[in-house]
Coordinates of C-alpha atoms and ligand atoms in Angstrom, one line a residue:
X1 CA 131.5 156.5 89.1
X2 CA 131.9 153.5 91.4
X3 CA 134.6 153.0 94.0
X4 CA 135.0 149.8 95.9
X5 CA 136.8 150.5 99.1
X6 CA 138.8 147.3 99.5
X7 CA 139.5 147.8 103.2
X8 CA 135.8 147.6 103.9
X9 CA 135.0 144.8 101.5
X10 CA 135.5 141.1 101.2
X11 CA 134.3 138.5 98.7
X12 CA 133.7 135.1 100.2
X13 CA 133.7 131.8 98.3
X14 CA 131.8 129.4 100.5
X15 CA 128.2 129.0 101.5
X16 CA 127.5 130.5 104.9
X17 CA 125.6 127.4 106.2
X18 CA 127.1 124.3 104.4
X19 CA 130.5 125.6 103.3
X20 CA 129.8 124.4 99.7
X21 CA 131.4 126.2 96.7
X22 CA 128.4 125.2 94.5
X23 CA 127.1 128.8 94.4
X24 CA 125.2 130.3 91.5
X25 CA 124.7 134.0 90.8
X26 CA 120.9 134.6 90.6
X27 CA 120.4 138.4 90.7
X28 CA 122.8 141.3 90.0
X29 CA 121.7 144.7 91.3
X30 CA 124.9 146.5 90.3
X31 CA 127.3 148.4 92.4
X32 CA 125.5 150.2 95.2
X33 CA 126.4 152.3 98.3
X34 CA 125.2 150.6 101.5
X35 CA 121.5 151.3 101.7
X36 CA 121.4 152.9 105.1
X37 CA 124.5 155.2 104.5
X38 CA 122.6 158.4 104.2
X39 CA 124.9 161.4 103.6
X40 CA 125.1 165.0 104.8
X41 CA 124.9 168.0 102.5
X42 CA 128.7 168.6 102.9
X43 CA 129.3 165.1 101.5
X44 CA 127.4 165.5 98.3
X45 CA 130.5 166.1 96.2
X46 CA 132.5 163.3 97.7
X47 CA 132.6 160.0 95.8
X48 CA 130.7 157.4 97.9
X49 CA 132.1 153.9 98.3
X50 CA 130.0 151.4 96.3
X51 CA 130.0 147.6 96.5
X52 CA 128.7 144.9 94.2
X53 CA 125.2 143.8 95.3
X54 CA 124.6 140.3 94.0
X55 CA 122.5 137.4 95.2
X56 CA 123.8 133.9 95.1
X57 CA 122.0 130.5 95.6
X58 CA 123.7 127.5 97.1
X59 CA 123.0 124.4 95.1
X60 CA 123.6 122.1 98.1
X61 CA 121.6 123.6 101.1
X62 CA 119.6 126.1 99.0
X63 CA 120.6 129.2 101.1
X64 CA 120.2 132.4 99.1
X65 CA 122.9 134.8 100.2
X66 CA 125.3 137.6 99.5
X67 CA 129.0 136.8 99.0
X68 CA 130.0 140.5 98.7
X69 CA 130.6 141.4 102.3
X70 CA 130.8 145.0 103.5
X71 CA 132.6 145.3 106.8
X72 CA 130.1 145.2 109.6
X73 CA 131.7 148.1 111.6
X74 CA 131.1 150.2 108.5
X75 CA 127.4 149.1 108.3
X76 CA 126.3 148.9 111.9
X77 CA 128.3 151.1 114.3
X78 CA 126.2 154.1 113.7
X79 CA 122.7 153.2 112.6
X80 CA 119.8 155.4 111.4
X81 CA 117.0 152.9 111.4
X82 CA 114.9 153.3 114.5
X83 CA 112.3 150.8 115.3
X84 CA 110.2 153.3 117.2
X85 CA 109.8 155.5 114.0
X86 CA 107.5 153.0 112.4
X87 CA 104.2 152.7 114.2
X88 CA 103.2 149.4 112.6
X89 CA 106.4 147.8 113.9
X90 CA 105.8 149.3 117.4
X91 CA 102.3 147.7 117.3
X92 CA 103.7 144.5 116.1
X93 CA 106.2 144.4 118.9
X94 CA 103.6 145.1 121.6
X95 CA 101.6 142.1 120.4
X96 CA 104.8 140.0 120.0
X97 CA 105.8 140.6 123.6
X98 CA 102.3 139.8 125.0
X99 CA 101.9 136.7 122.9
X100 CA 105.4 135.3 123.9
X101 CA 105.0 136.3 127.5
X102 CA 101.6 134.6 127.8
X103 CA 102.7 131.4 126.0
X104 CA 106.1 130.8 127.6
X105 CA 106.9 133.2 130.5
X106 CA 104.0 134.0 132.8
X107 CA 104.5 130.9 134.9
X108 CA 108.3 131.4 135.3
X109 CA 109.7 132.9 138.4
X110 CA 112.3 135.4 137.1
X111 CA 111.9 135.4 133.3
X112 CA 115.0 136.8 131.5
X113 CA 114.7 138.0 127.9
X114 CA 117.8 138.8 125.8
X115 CA 117.5 140.5 122.5
X116 CA 120.1 140.4 119.8
X117 CA 120.1 143.6 117.7
X118 CA 117.8 145.3 120.1
X119 CA 117.8 148.6 118.2
X120 CA 116.3 151.4 120.4
X121 CA 114.8 148.9 122.8
X122 CA 111.2 149.0 121.5
X123 CA 110.6 145.3 122.0
X124 CA 112.4 144.9 125.3
X125 CA 110.5 147.8 126.7
X126 CA 107.3 145.7 126.2
X127 CA 108.8 142.6 127.9
X128 CA 110.0 144.8 130.8
X129 CA 106.5 146.2 131.2
X130 CA 105.2 142.6 131.5
X131 CA 107.7 141.9 134.3
X132 CA 110.7 140.3 132.6
X133 CA 114.3 141.1 133.3
X134 CA 115.8 142.2 130.0
X135 CA 119.1 142.7 128.3
X136 CA 119.7 144.2 124.8
X137 CA 122.7 143.6 122.7
X138 CA 123.1 146.3 120.0
X139 CA 126.2 147.3 118.1
X140 CA 125.1 150.8 117.1
X141 CA 126.3 153.1 119.8
X142 CA 123.8 155.8 119.0
X143 CA 120.9 153.3 119.5
X144 CA 122.4 151.6 122.5
X145 CA 122.7 155.0 124.2
X146 CA 119.1 155.8 123.4
X147 CA 118.0 152.5 124.9
X148 CA 120.1 152.8 128.0
X149 CA 119.0 156.4 128.5
X150 CA 115.4 155.1 128.7
X151 CA 116.4 152.3 131.2
X152 CA 116.5 149.4 128.7
X153 CA 119.8 147.9 129.7
X154 CA 121.8 147.4 126.5
X155 CA 125.3 146.0 125.9
X156 CA 126.8 148.1 123.1
X157 CA 128.4 145.3 121.1
X158 CA 127.9 142.7 118.3
X159 CA 126.5 139.4 119.6
X160 CA 129.4 137.0 119.9
X161 CA 130.2 133.6 121.5
X162 CA 132.2 135.5 124.2
X163 CA 129.2 137.7 125.1
X164 CA 126.9 134.7 125.2
X165 CA 129.3 132.9 127.6
X166 CA 129.6 135.9 129.8
X167 CA 125.8 136.5 130.1
X168 CA 125.2 132.8 130.6
X169 CA 127.7 132.6 133.5
X170 CA 125.4 134.7 135.6
X171 CA 122.1 133.6 134.1
X172 CA 120.6 131.6 131.2
X173 CA 118.1 133.4 129.1
X174 CA 114.5 132.1 129.2
X175 CA 114.1 133.6 125.7
X176 CA 116.5 135.0 123.2
X177 CA 114.8 137.1 120.6
X178 CA 116.3 138.3 117.3
X179 CA 114.2 140.2 114.8
X180 CA 115.4 141.0 111.3
X181 CA 119.0 140.5 112.5
X182 CA 120.0 136.9 111.8
X183 CA 120.2 137.7 108.2
X184 CA 122.8 140.4 109.1
X185 CA 125.2 137.9 110.8
X186 CA 128.1 136.6 108.8
X187 CA 129.1 133.7 111.0
X188 CA 125.9 131.8 111.5
X189 CA 127.8 128.9 113.2
X190 CA 129.2 131.1 115.9
X191 CA 125.7 132.6 116.4
X192 CA 124.1 129.2 116.9
X193 CA 126.9 128.1 119.3
X194 CA 126.3 131.3 121.3
X195 CA 122.5 130.8 121.3
X196 CA 122.9 127.2 122.4
X197 CA 124.9 128.3 125.5
X198 CA 122.7 131.3 126.3
X199 CA 119.4 129.3 126.3
X200 CA 120.8 126.5 128.4
X201 CA 118.7 123.4 128.9
X202 CA 115.3 125.1 128.9
X203 CA 115.4 128.4 127.1
X204 CA 113.9 129.2 123.7
X205 CA 115.3 131.1 120.8
X206 CA 112.7 133.0 118.8
X207 CA 113.6 134.9 115.7
X208 CA 111.9 136.7 112.8
X209 CA 113.3 136.8 109.3
X210 CA 111.8 138.0 106.0
X211 CA 110.6 134.8 104.2
X212 CA 112.4 134.1 101.0
X213 CA 109.3 132.7 99.3
X214 CA 107.5 136.0 99.9
X215 CA 110.5 137.9 98.5
X216 CA 110.4 135.8 95.4
X217 CA 106.6 135.7 94.9
X218 CA 106.1 139.5 95.6
X219 CA 109.3 140.5 93.7
X220 CA 110.7 142.2 96.8
X221 CA 114.1 142.6 95.2
X222 CA 114.7 145.9 97.1
X223 CA 115.0 144.0 100.4
X224 CA 118.3 142.7 99.1
X225 CA 121.0 145.0 100.5
X226 CA 124.5 144.7 101.9
X227 CA 123.3 144.4 105.5
X228 CA 121.2 141.3 104.6
X229 CA 123.7 138.5 104.1
X230 CA 121.2 135.6 104.1
X231 CA 117.6 135.3 102.7
X232 CA 116.1 132.4 104.6
X233 CA 113.7 129.6 103.8
X234 CA 113.2 126.8 106.3
X235 CA 115.2 124.1 104.6
X236 CA 118.6 125.7 105.0
X237 CA 117.8 127.1 108.5
X238 CA 116.7 123.7 109.6
X239 CA 120.0 122.3 108.4
X240 CA 121.9 124.8 110.4
X241 CA 119.8 124.3 113.6
X242 CA 120.0 120.6 113.5
X243 CA 123.8 120.8 113.2
X244 CA 123.7 122.3 116.7
X245 CA 121.4 119.6 118.1
X246 CA 118.6 122.1 118.4
X247 CA 115.2 121.8 116.7
X248 CA 112.5 124.1 115.2
X249 CA 109.3 123.3 117.1
X250 CA 107.0 126.0 115.6
X251 CA 106.9 128.4 112.7
X252 CA 104.4 131.3 112.4
X253 CA 103.8 133.6 109.5
X254 CA 103.8 137.3 110.4
X255 CA 102.4 140.2 108.3
X256 CA 105.3 142.6 108.6
X257 CA 108.2 143.7 106.3
X258 CA 106.4 142.2 103.2
X259 CA 106.2 138.7 104.7
X260 CA 108.0 137.4 107.7
X261 CA 108.3 134.1 109.6
X262 CA 108.7 133.7 113.3
X263 CA 110.7 130.6 114.1
X264 CA 110.8 128.9 117.5
X265 CA 113.9 126.8 118.5
X266 CA 114.8 124.8 121.6
X267 CA 116.9 121.9 122.7
X268 CA 115.6 118.6 121.2
X269 CA 112.5 117.1 122.8
X270 CA 111.6 120.1 125.0
X271 CA 108.5 120.9 123.0
X272 CA 106.1 119.0 120.8
X273 CA 106.9 119.8 117.2
X274 CA 103.9 121.5 115.5
X275 CA 102.7 120.0 112.2
X276 CA 103.3 123.2 110.3
X277 CA 107.1 122.7 110.4
X278 CA 106.7 119.8 108.0
X279 CA 104.2 121.7 106.0
X280 CA 106.6 124.6 105.4
X281 CA 109.2 122.2 104.2
X282 CA 106.9 120.4 101.8
X283 CA 105.6 123.7 100.4
X284 CA 109.2 124.8 99.8
X285 CA 110.0 121.8 97.7
X286 CA 106.8 122.3 95.8
X287 CA 107.7 126.0 95.2
X288 CA 111.1 124.9 93.8
X289 CA 113.4 126.3 96.4
X290 CA 115.8 123.5 95.3
X291 CA 115.6 124.4 91.6
X292 CA 117.8 127.0 89.8
X293 CA 114.9 127.6 87.4
X294 CA 112.9 129.3 90.2
X295 CA 115.7 131.9 90.5
X296 CA 116.2 132.4 86.8
X297 CA 112.5 133.2 86.5
X298 CA 112.7 135.6 89.5
X299 CA 115.7 137.4 88.0
X300 CA 113.9 137.9 84.7
X301 CA 110.8 139.2 86.5
X302 CA 112.9 141.7 88.3
X303 CA 114.5 143.1 85.1
X304 CA 111.0 143.5 83.6
X305 CA 109.8 145.2 86.8
X306 CA 112.6 147.7 86.7
X307 CA 111.7 148.6 83.1
X308 CA 108.1 149.1 84.1
X309 CA 108.9 151.4 87.1
X310 CA 111.3 153.5 85.0
X311 CA 108.7 153.8 82.2
X312 CA 105.9 154.8 84.5
X313 CA 108.0 157.5 86.2
X314 CA 109.1 158.9 82.8
X315 CA 105.5 159.1 81.7
X316 CA 104.5 160.9 84.9
X317 CA 107.3 163.4 84.4
X318 CA 106.2 164.0 80.8
X319 CA 102.7 164.7 82.2
X320 CA 104.4 167.4 84.4
X321 CA 103.6 165.6 87.6
X322 CA 105.7 166.6 90.6
X323 CA 107.3 163.4 92.1
X324 CA 108.5 162.7 95.6
X325 CA 109.4 159.6 97.6
X326 CA 107.6 158.4 100.7
X327 CA 109.8 156.6 103.3
X328 CA 113.6 156.8 103.1
X329 CA 113.9 153.1 103.9
X330 CA 117.0 151.1 103.1
X331 CA 114.9 149.1 100.5
X332 CA 113.9 152.4 99.0
X333 CA 117.6 153.2 98.4
X334 CA 118.1 149.9 96.7
X335 CA 115.2 150.5 94.4
X336 CA 116.3 154.1 93.6
X337 CA 119.9 153.0 92.8
X338 CA 118.9 149.9 90.8
X339 CA 116.4 151.9 88.7
X340 CA 118.6 155.1 88.5
X341 CA 116.0 157.3 90.1
X342 CA 117.9 160.3 91.5
X343 CA 117.3 163.9 92.5
X344 CA 116.4 164.8 88.9
X345 CA 113.4 162.6 89.2
X346 CA 112.3 162.8 92.8
X347 CA 112.3 166.3 94.4
X348 CA 112.6 165.0 97.9
X349 CA 111.6 162.0 100.2
X350 CA 109.6 162.4 103.3
X351 CA 110.4 160.3 106.4
X352 CA 109.2 160.2 110.0
X353 CA 112.7 159.3 111.4
X354 CA 114.2 162.4 113.0
X355 CA 117.8 161.0 112.4
X356 CA 117.2 160.8 108.7
X357 CA 115.7 164.3 108.1
X358 CA 118.1 166.8 106.6
X359 CA 120.2 164.1 105.1
X360 CA 120.4 162.8 101.5
X361 CA 119.9 159.4 100.0
X362 CA 123.1 157.4 99.1
X363 CA 124.0 157.3 95.5
X364 CA 120.9 159.2 94.3
X365 CA 121.3 162.4 96.5
X366 CA 117.7 163.1 97.1
X367 CA 117.0 165.3 100.1
X368 CA 115.0 163.8 103.0
X369 CA 112.4 166.0 104.6
X370 CA 110.1 165.7 107.5
X371 CA 106.7 164.2 106.9
X372 CA 104.8 167.5 107.4
X373 CA 105.8 168.4 103.9
X374 CA 103.0 166.2 102.5
X375 CA 100.4 168.5 104.1
X376 CA 101.1 171.1 101.3
X377 CA 100.8 168.5 98.6
X378 CA 97.8 167.2 96.6
X379 CA 96.7 167.6 93.0
X380 CA 99.5 167.0 90.5
X381 CA 101.7 165.3 93.1
X382 CA 102.7 161.6 93.1
X383 CA 104.5 159.9 95.9
X384 CA 106.6 156.9 95.1
X385 CA 105.9 154.6 98.0
X386 CA 109.4 153.4 98.9
X387 CA 108.1 152.0 102.3
X388 CA 105.6 149.8 100.4
X389 CA 105.5 147.4 103.4
X390 CA 103.4 149.9 105.2
X391 CA 101.1 150.5 102.2
X392 CA 97.9 150.0 104.1
X393 CA 98.8 152.2 107.1
X394 CA 100.3 154.9 104.9
X395 CA 97.4 155.1 102.5
X396 CA 95.1 155.3 105.5
X397 CA 97.3 158.0 107.2
X398 CA 97.5 160.1 104.1
X399 CA 93.8 160.1 103.2
X400 CA 93.7 163.9 103.0
X401 CA 96.6 164.0 100.5
X402 CA 94.7 161.5 98.3
X403 CA 91.5 163.4 98.7
X404 CA 93.2 166.5 97.4
X405 CA 94.1 164.6 94.2
X406 CA 97.5 163.2 95.3
X407 CA 98.5 159.7 94.2
X408 CA 100.8 157.1 95.4
X409 CA 102.9 154.9 93.0
X410 CA 103.2 151.5 94.6
X411 CA 106.3 150.0 92.9
X412 CA 106.0 146.3 93.6
X413 CA 105.0 143.6 92.7
X414 CA 103.2 145.4 89.8
X415 CA 103.7 149.1 89.6
X416 CA 100.4 150.7 90.3
X417 CA 98.9 154.2 91.0
X418 CA 96.6 154.5 93.9
Ligands
LIG1 P1 111.4 150.0 107.1 O1 110.5 149.5 106.0 O2 112.8 149.4 107.0 O3 110.7 149.8 108.4 O4 111.6 151.5 106.9 C1 110.5 152.4 106.7 C2 110.9 153.8 106.7 O5 109.8 154.6 106.4 C3 111.5 154.3 108.0 O6 112.6 155.2 107.7 C4 110.3 155.1 108.6 C5 109.6 155.6 107.4 N1 108.1 155.7 107.6 C6 107.5 156.9 107.4 O7 108.2 157.9 107.0 N2 106.2 157.1 107.6 C7 105.4 156.0 108.0 O8 104.2 156.2 108.2 C8 106.0 154.7 108.2 C9 105.2 153.6 108.7 C10 107.4 154.6 108.0
LIG2 ZN1 124.9 125.8 101.3

């Protein structure tokens, strides 16, 4: 049974970047609870709030986006995702800080790095080690506390124009970083206005977002969830950035979260614009980012993929395999809810995040256990890899499970046993 809690929900009618109403529904994932809203045992009998999860495409600026908005306080004030729980992300951040520091900061006198959505401070910690002053901005009070307790100065709030002004009054940022967070922000115009003030004349805004073309090519439908309001390609971002007299001077592909782009932005004419910026835009037109047909094909592919995943799990159950999930990620919860995979199908999910262990998945009520559980498993066990973005690392880490006859089911882009 679904309940939409209207006090926590809003349906918007205009494109988040260009304000157009020329918006087309391209994917409907049904009504789902927020993907990170894990529940406690005592809540299992309470009906959870669920909200429509639908993807729309703007026919004017081509931004792919949600229009069903779940109140951000509801989503982000207490947050269970911890950057430091995923070793590949920690490694990514270490290299990220060193690369950025060497390219832009090592000749500056007092570099100052501000991070929007700084989570538990994993990235800022690296910048601090390299000699930068740092400031995190993080709305989740549990995470801001963790960061502050380990001396990563963090403002416990949402990023806002007001905050940007206050920080810039004492000092402009040399670099503002934002990873996997711009897609969460409803008012992109306020964000850019704040960034513009914060970076002053010389600063740089560097952000990472999952790349829409990868999402479409690799059928990463499960990265669509209520927290992610925008699914970016360069064309609409460029449109937004130019509106604020800023410019993109570089774009780099990154191999995390199923395909990410790192975008470098500054005031106009501060940096030479790299050739790859034009190349990205050309490739996006060739891909059909401006054509509704691209999204219709995507939507059909997702329906077929769902059928295949469900069929495979059914066959494994018939073969009396014991099934569990690996990684209680937000995207995992979307996949489970969309494919109706609940506690009758998966016995439990293992996850390395201490905050998640002992809880249950939203909507599907599967218990989350610590990752040691896998050491008892092997022959006859199949782990549905819900954290498929770490396939390489997890398969490597769980070699002994596989050598005992255990298998992983990789759900996307083509369901496969490994
Ligand atoms: P993410 O894809 O949003 O980073 O979430 C991945 C989830 O998977 C997160 O809850 C941590 C968990 N995880 C494990 O349980 N084991 C692992 O080896 C890795 C890399 C992640
Ligand atoms: Zn638009």
